[in-house]
Short mmCIF file of C-alpha atoms and ligand atoms in Angstrom, two decimals:
data_model
loop_
_atom_site.label_atom_id
_atom_site.label_comp_id
_atom_site.label_asym_id
_atom_site.label_seq_id
_atom_site.Cartn_x
_atom_site.Cartn_y
_atom_site.Cartn_z
CA MET A 680 120.48 -5.19 -153.06
CA GLY A 681 120.08 -7.84 -150.33
CA ILE A 682 120.21 -8.46 -146.76
CA ILE A 683 123.03 -9.64 -144.59
CA ALA A 684 122.67 -10.26 -140.76
CA VAL A 685 125.49 -11.34 -138.50
CA HIS A 686 125.63 -12.14 -134.85
CA GLY A 687 128.67 -12.23 -132.63
CA GLY A 688 127.75 -15.01 -130.40
CA LEU A 689 125.51 -15.63 -127.31
CA ASP A 690 126.68 -13.56 -124.43
CA THR A 691 129.30 -11.81 -126.44
CA SER A 692 129.71 -8.25 -125.49
CA ARG A 693 127.63 -5.43 -127.18
CA ASP A 694 130.31 -2.90 -126.51
CA LYS A 695 131.03 -0.52 -129.28
CA GLN A 696 134.36 -2.29 -130.14
CA TYR A 697 132.52 -5.56 -130.71
CA LEU A 698 129.62 -3.95 -132.68
CA GLU A 699 131.98 -2.15 -134.83
CA ILE A 700 133.87 -5.28 -136.03
CA LEU A 701 130.38 -6.95 -136.68
CA GLN A 702 129.30 -3.76 -138.55
CA ASP A 703 132.40 -3.69 -140.52
CA ALA A 704 132.13 -7.51 -141.30
CA ALA A 705 128.38 -7.13 -142.51
CA LEU A 706 129.17 -4.21 -144.74
CA GLN A 707 132.05 -5.89 -146.30
CA GLY A 708 130.04 -9.00 -146.81
CA HIS A 709 127.23 -6.97 -148.33
CA GLY A 710 129.65 -5.70 -150.97
CA LEU A 711 130.20 -9.27 -152.06
CA LEU A 712 126.59 -10.29 -152.02
CA ALA A 713 125.87 -9.39 -155.73
CA LYS A 714 128.77 -11.88 -156.64
CA SER A 715 128.17 -14.82 -154.38
CA ARG A 716 126.11 -15.60 -151.35
CA VAL A 717 128.88 -17.94 -150.10
CA GLN A 718 131.72 -15.69 -150.92
CA ALA A 719 129.76 -13.03 -148.84
CA LEU A 720 129.26 -15.35 -145.87
CA GLU A 721 132.88 -16.36 -146.07
CA ALA A 722 134.25 -12.88 -146.01
CA VAL A 723 132.10 -12.00 -142.98
CA LEU A 724 133.18 -14.93 -140.93
CA ARG A 725 136.75 -14.41 -141.90
CA ILE A 726 136.67 -11.20 -140.14
CA LEU A 727 135.38 -12.52 -136.90
CA GLU A 728 137.67 -15.66 -137.12
CA GLU A 729 140.74 -13.24 -137.20
CA SER A 730 139.82 -11.34 -134.24
CA PRO A 731 140.53 -12.52 -130.71
CA LYS A 732 137.23 -11.08 -129.55
CA PHE A 733 135.07 -13.66 -130.76
CA ASN A 734 134.82 -17.50 -130.08
CA CYS A 735 135.90 -18.76 -133.46
CA GLY A 736 139.28 -18.91 -135.24
CA TYR A 737 141.99 -17.06 -133.29
CA GLY A 738 139.71 -16.33 -130.46
CA SER A 739 138.55 -19.88 -129.84
CA VAL A 740 138.16 -21.23 -126.56
CA LEU A 741 140.35 -24.07 -125.57
CA ASN A 742 139.31 -27.90 -124.77
CA PHE A 743 140.12 -29.72 -121.73
CA ASP A 744 143.63 -30.52 -122.91
CA GLY A 745 144.30 -26.89 -123.83
CA VAL A 746 143.87 -27.37 -127.67
CA VAL A 747 141.68 -25.20 -129.93
CA GLU A 748 139.36 -27.35 -131.86
CA MET A 749 137.05 -25.54 -134.18
CA ASP A 750 133.71 -26.32 -136.16
CA ALA A 751 132.50 -24.26 -139.19
CA ALA A 752 129.74 -24.71 -141.76
CA ILE A 753 128.14 -23.20 -144.84
CA VAL A 754 124.74 -24.06 -146.20
CA ASP A 755 123.26 -22.58 -149.41
CA GLY A 756 119.48 -23.00 -149.44
CA VAL A 757 119.00 -22.31 -153.16
CA PHE A 758 121.17 -25.45 -154.27
CA SER A 759 120.80 -27.49 -151.07
CA ARG A 760 124.53 -27.50 -150.71
CA PHE A 761 126.01 -27.98 -147.19
CA SER A 762 129.58 -28.35 -146.16
CA ALA A 763 131.02 -28.49 -142.60
CA ILE A 764 134.39 -28.89 -140.87
CA ALA A 765 134.46 -30.38 -137.41
CA ALA A 766 137.12 -30.44 -134.73
CA ILE A 767 139.66 -28.96 -136.92
CA ARG A 768 142.99 -27.48 -135.45
CA ASP A 769 145.73 -25.07 -136.46
CA VAL A 770 144.00 -23.16 -139.15
CA HIS A 771 142.87 -19.45 -138.75
CA ASN A 772 139.74 -19.72 -141.07
CA PRO A 773 137.75 -22.92 -140.69
CA VAL A 774 134.99 -21.23 -142.77
CA SER A 775 137.28 -20.96 -145.69
CA VAL A 776 138.14 -24.79 -145.41
CA ALA A 777 134.33 -25.44 -145.30
CA ARG A 778 133.96 -23.25 -148.61
CA ALA A 779 136.78 -25.19 -150.23
CA LEU A 780 135.30 -28.52 -149.13
CA MET A 781 132.02 -27.33 -150.92
CA GLU A 782 133.68 -26.16 -153.93
CA LYS A 783 136.44 -28.79 -154.51
CA THR A 784 134.83 -32.11 -153.52
CA LYS A 785 131.57 -34.17 -152.99
CA ASP A 786 132.27 -34.61 -149.22
CA VAL A 787 129.98 -32.94 -146.91
CA ILE A 788 131.63 -33.11 -143.43
CA LEU A 789 135.26 -33.56 -142.63
CA ALA A 790 136.56 -33.89 -139.14
CA GLY A 791 139.78 -33.98 -137.11
CA ASP A 792 143.01 -35.11 -138.86
CA GLY A 793 141.09 -35.51 -142.10
CA ALA A 794 140.03 -32.07 -142.06
CA ILE A 795 143.55 -30.83 -141.32
CA LYS A 796 145.15 -32.82 -144.13
CA PHE A 797 142.43 -31.50 -146.45
CA ALA A 798 143.14 -27.86 -145.34
CA ARG A 799 147.02 -28.48 -146.04
CA LYS A 800 146.39 -30.00 -149.29
CA HIS A 801 144.37 -27.00 -150.35
CA GLY A 802 146.83 -24.34 -149.13
CA PHE A 803 145.67 -23.47 -145.74
CA PRO A 804 148.91 -22.98 -143.65
CA THR A 805 149.61 -24.07 -140.21
CA ALA A 806 148.36 -21.31 -137.90
CA ASN A 807 148.32 -20.61 -134.19
CA CYS A 808 144.71 -20.28 -132.85
CA VAL A 809 145.40 -19.97 -129.04
CA SER A 810 145.17 -16.31 -128.05
CA ASP A 811 146.95 -15.15 -124.96
CA GLU A 812 143.78 -14.30 -123.11
CA GLN A 813 142.22 -17.74 -123.91
CA LEU A 814 145.27 -19.63 -122.88
CA ASP A 815 145.41 -17.62 -119.71
CA ALA A 816 141.73 -18.47 -119.01
CA TRP A 817 142.37 -22.10 -119.64
CA GLN A 818 145.23 -22.09 -117.33
CA LYS A 819 143.18 -20.53 -114.62
CA ALA A 820 140.34 -22.90 -115.05
CA ARG A 821 142.53 -26.00 -115.03
CA GLU A 822 144.22 -24.72 -111.71
CA SER A 823 140.78 -24.13 -110.10
CA LEU A 824 139.80 -27.71 -111.03
CA ALA A 825 143.11 -29.10 -109.75
CA ARG A 826 142.29 -27.47 -106.37
CA GLY A 827 138.89 -29.06 -106.43
CA GLU A 828 137.19 -25.60 -107.10
CA LYS A 829 134.68 -24.79 -109.76
CA PRO A 830 136.44 -22.39 -112.24
CA THR A 831 135.45 -18.71 -111.69
CA GLN A 832 135.59 -18.19 -115.50
CA ASN A 833 132.28 -18.96 -117.31
CA LEU A 834 132.70 -22.54 -117.94
CA TYR A 835 130.97 -22.42 -121.24
CA THR A 836 133.20 -19.86 -122.83
CA GLY A 837 136.38 -19.78 -120.48
CA LEU A 838 136.40 -16.15 -119.96
CA ALA A 839 135.20 -13.58 -117.36
CA TYR A 840 133.11 -12.15 -120.30
CA HIS A 841 131.14 -14.67 -122.41
CA GLY A 842 130.96 -15.44 -126.03
CA ASP A 843 129.76 -18.28 -128.45
CA THR A 844 129.64 -19.36 -131.88
CA VAL A 845 129.29 -16.52 -134.56
CA GLY A 846 126.81 -16.71 -137.51
CA CYS A 847 125.62 -15.02 -140.63
CA VAL A 848 122.55 -15.23 -142.76
CA VAL A 849 122.17 -13.69 -146.21
CA TRP A 850 119.40 -13.01 -148.73
CA ASP A 851 120.42 -11.74 -152.06
CA GLY A 852 117.02 -11.26 -153.49
CA GLU A 853 117.11 -14.65 -155.25
CA GLY A 854 118.07 -17.08 -152.39
CA LEU A 855 119.17 -17.80 -148.76
CA ALA A 856 122.45 -19.06 -147.26
CA ALA A 857 123.93 -19.22 -143.83
CA ALA A 858 127.27 -19.80 -142.15
CA SER A 859 128.66 -20.28 -138.66
CA SER A 860 132.03 -20.70 -137.14
CA THR A 861 133.06 -21.64 -133.42
CA GLY A 862 135.51 -22.85 -131.01
CA GLY A 863 132.72 -24.62 -129.15
CA CYS A 864 132.49 -24.72 -125.45
CA SER A 865 135.40 -23.99 -122.95
CA LEU A 866 137.09 -27.28 -121.58
CA LYS A 867 135.06 -29.38 -123.76
CA THR A 868 136.10 -33.02 -124.29
CA PRO A 869 138.82 -33.48 -126.91
CA GLY A 870 137.05 -34.38 -130.08
CA ARG A 871 133.69 -33.16 -129.00
CA VAL A 872 131.65 -31.65 -131.98
CA GLY A 873 128.90 -29.11 -131.32
CA ASP A 874 125.83 -27.96 -133.36
CA THR A 875 127.69 -25.66 -135.80
CA PRO A 876 128.42 -28.45 -138.33
CA CYS A 877 125.12 -30.37 -137.70
CA LEU A 878 122.66 -29.49 -140.47
CA GLY A 879 119.27 -28.76 -138.90
CA GLY A 880 120.86 -28.41 -135.40
CA GLY A 881 122.76 -25.16 -135.21
CA ILE A 882 122.37 -24.22 -138.83
CA PHE A 883 119.85 -24.61 -141.79
CA ALA A 884 118.99 -22.87 -145.11
CA SER A 885 116.25 -23.68 -147.46
CA LYS A 886 114.37 -21.95 -150.09
CA THR A 887 112.29 -20.80 -147.13
CA SER A 888 114.67 -19.27 -144.58
CA ALA A 889 118.32 -19.28 -143.58
CA VAL A 890 118.97 -19.78 -139.77
CA VAL A 891 121.87 -19.74 -137.36
CA CYS A 892 121.97 -20.61 -133.67
CA THR A 893 124.26 -20.04 -130.79
CA GLY A 894 124.31 -21.64 -127.34
CA VAL A 895 124.49 -24.97 -125.80
CA GLY A 896 125.38 -27.04 -128.74
CA GLU A 897 123.96 -30.44 -127.58
CA ALA A 898 120.62 -28.93 -126.92
CA PHE A 899 120.39 -27.50 -130.59
CA ILE A 900 121.37 -30.79 -132.01
CA GLU A 901 119.04 -32.89 -129.94
CA THR A 902 116.13 -30.57 -130.57
CA LEU A 903 116.99 -30.06 -134.34
CA THR A 904 116.12 -26.22 -133.61
CA SER A 905 117.37 -24.53 -136.92
CA LYS A 906 115.13 -27.05 -139.13
CA TYR A 907 112.40 -26.33 -136.57
CA VAL A 908 112.70 -22.58 -137.17
CA ASP A 909 112.60 -23.14 -141.08
CA GLU A 910 109.46 -25.40 -140.58
CA VAL A 911 107.59 -22.91 -138.63
CA ILE A 912 108.39 -20.12 -141.25
CA ALA A 913 107.39 -22.48 -144.02
CA GLY A 914 103.98 -22.84 -142.09
CA GLY A 915 103.35 -19.15 -142.55
CA SER A 916 104.91 -17.47 -139.50
CA GLU A 917 107.35 -14.47 -139.61
CA PRO A 918 110.97 -15.33 -138.69
CA GLN A 919 110.49 -13.38 -135.43
CA GLN A 920 107.58 -15.48 -134.35
CA ALA A 921 109.34 -18.79 -135.39
CA ILE A 922 112.50 -17.89 -133.38
CA LYS A 923 110.36 -17.18 -130.31
CA SER A 924 108.63 -20.38 -130.55
CA ALA A 925 111.77 -22.18 -131.15
CA LEU A 926 113.41 -20.62 -127.90
CA LYS A 927 110.36 -21.54 -125.85
CA ARG A 928 110.56 -25.13 -127.22
CA LEU A 929 114.33 -25.22 -126.42
CA HIS A 930 113.63 -24.18 -122.91
CA GLU A 931 110.84 -26.52 -122.53
CA LEU A 932 112.70 -29.50 -123.85
CA LYS A 933 116.23 -28.77 -122.39
CA LYS A 934 116.23 -25.75 -120.23
CA ALA A 935 118.93 -24.25 -122.62
CA GLU A 936 119.97 -20.92 -123.29
CA GLY A 937 120.32 -19.85 -126.94
CA GLY A 938 120.38 -16.99 -129.48
CA ILE A 939 118.93 -17.47 -132.92
CA LEU A 940 119.15 -15.24 -136.19
CA ALA A 941 117.11 -15.96 -139.34
CA VAL A 942 116.02 -14.38 -142.50
CA ASP A 943 113.33 -15.49 -144.74
CA ALA A 944 112.60 -15.36 -148.56
CA ARG A 945 110.68 -12.30 -148.14
CA GLY A 946 113.73 -10.59 -146.56
CA ARG A 947 112.33 -10.43 -143.13
CA VAL A 948 114.84 -10.71 -140.26
CA GLY A 949 114.17 -12.20 -136.91
CA SER A 950 116.50 -12.45 -133.98
CA ALA A 951 115.88 -13.33 -130.17
CA PHE A 952 117.88 -14.82 -127.11
CA ASN A 953 117.33 -15.78 -123.67
CA ALA A 954 120.89 -15.26 -122.17
CA GLY A 955 122.85 -11.98 -121.21
CA GLN A 956 123.71 -10.61 -124.62
CA PHE A 957 123.44 -11.29 -128.16
CA PRO A 958 124.96 -8.65 -130.58
CA VAL A 959 123.40 -8.66 -133.94
CA VAL A 960 123.91 -6.40 -136.79
CA VAL A 961 121.75 -6.13 -139.89
CA VAL A 962 122.55 -4.47 -143.38
CA VAL A 963 119.74 -3.93 -145.70
CA ASP A 964 120.65 -2.75 -149.36
CA GLY A 965 124.09 -1.55 -148.22
CA LYS A 966 122.74 0.27 -145.23
CA LEU A 967 123.35 -0.48 -141.59
CA LEU A 968 120.16 -0.74 -139.67
CA GLU A 969 120.99 1.69 -136.67
CA ASP A 970 119.91 0.59 -133.31
CA TYR A 971 118.82 -2.90 -134.40
CA GLN A 972 118.31 -5.06 -131.27
CA PRO A 973 117.45 -8.77 -131.06
CA VAL A 974 114.36 -9.51 -128.70
CA ASN A 975 115.52 -10.33 -125.21
CA LEU A 976 113.41 -13.33 -123.81
CA ARG A 977 115.65 -13.79 -120.77
CA GLN A 978 113.00 -12.77 -118.20
CA GLU A 979 110.39 -15.15 -119.87
CA LEU A 980 112.65 -18.08 -120.61
CA SER A 981 115.21 -17.97 -117.76
CA VAL A 982 117.30 -21.07 -117.21
CA HIS A 983 118.58 -20.12 -113.70
N1 LIG B 1985 127.47 -23.50 -129.85
C1 LIG B 1985 128.72 -23.92 -129.82
C2 LIG B 1985 128.91 -25.25 -129.39
O1 LIG B 1985 128.18 -25.79 -128.71
O2 LIG B 1985 129.63 -25.89 -129.94
#
């Protein structure tokens, strides 16, 4: 029993090949839910981190210097446990490093060289995270900038097609948890950290809800959007209403694009976005909800 909902990132394609990976990940994660919420979350995100199709792990965008720096986080709402890895390099599965941090230490966030050192100490080998496609996109973007032109690729993601942070929320009948993983924004400043490892910004879980966000990281941090969603649900709203309210607020405060996915302690799932795409898959009691679609608020909350 239980619910697992996974998103593939704001503006990631909803083509069959992308949805199939998300569906496979959700079903595999659901199979582990009876054992452990955190194990299920990790299994889901590892599949996405191994695929070059998603902006996390091996498919991550490159920063301005052509380096992949990734953020990942896990939060368990039952035990108020949180762990995050920020600006880590050269590991394929930042989510697994975050899990190791949660289970082996009292530290909550590790960043940069310290995160890499921790990963090596705990057996995560050096791994190339630069995919050919992202390297090519980065080279083209830097060439455009050198000519004084705006890169034709999406500046946010670096590719002709878009894609941002991936995330997953689970409810196992007893409690809620969430996890996210990301390469962040294309051409970001080296060392820049987004909303994914910021509890209350891009990720949150409590006894009330589990929430993950995707979109402009700075906007989610400055508005504490995931915490806001949790508070609105705690106030009596359904996740779908709370998410709509959060995206309206994000739009008012920051004119930002975003996608939000949440599940509450009654097993109600909500999701919405105000950009081009937001692939979401939901598995309930082991069954995939065919044709599940997040609510598209792009017309109402356009940022262009
Ligand atoms: N949402 C990804 C980032 O801004 O880092």
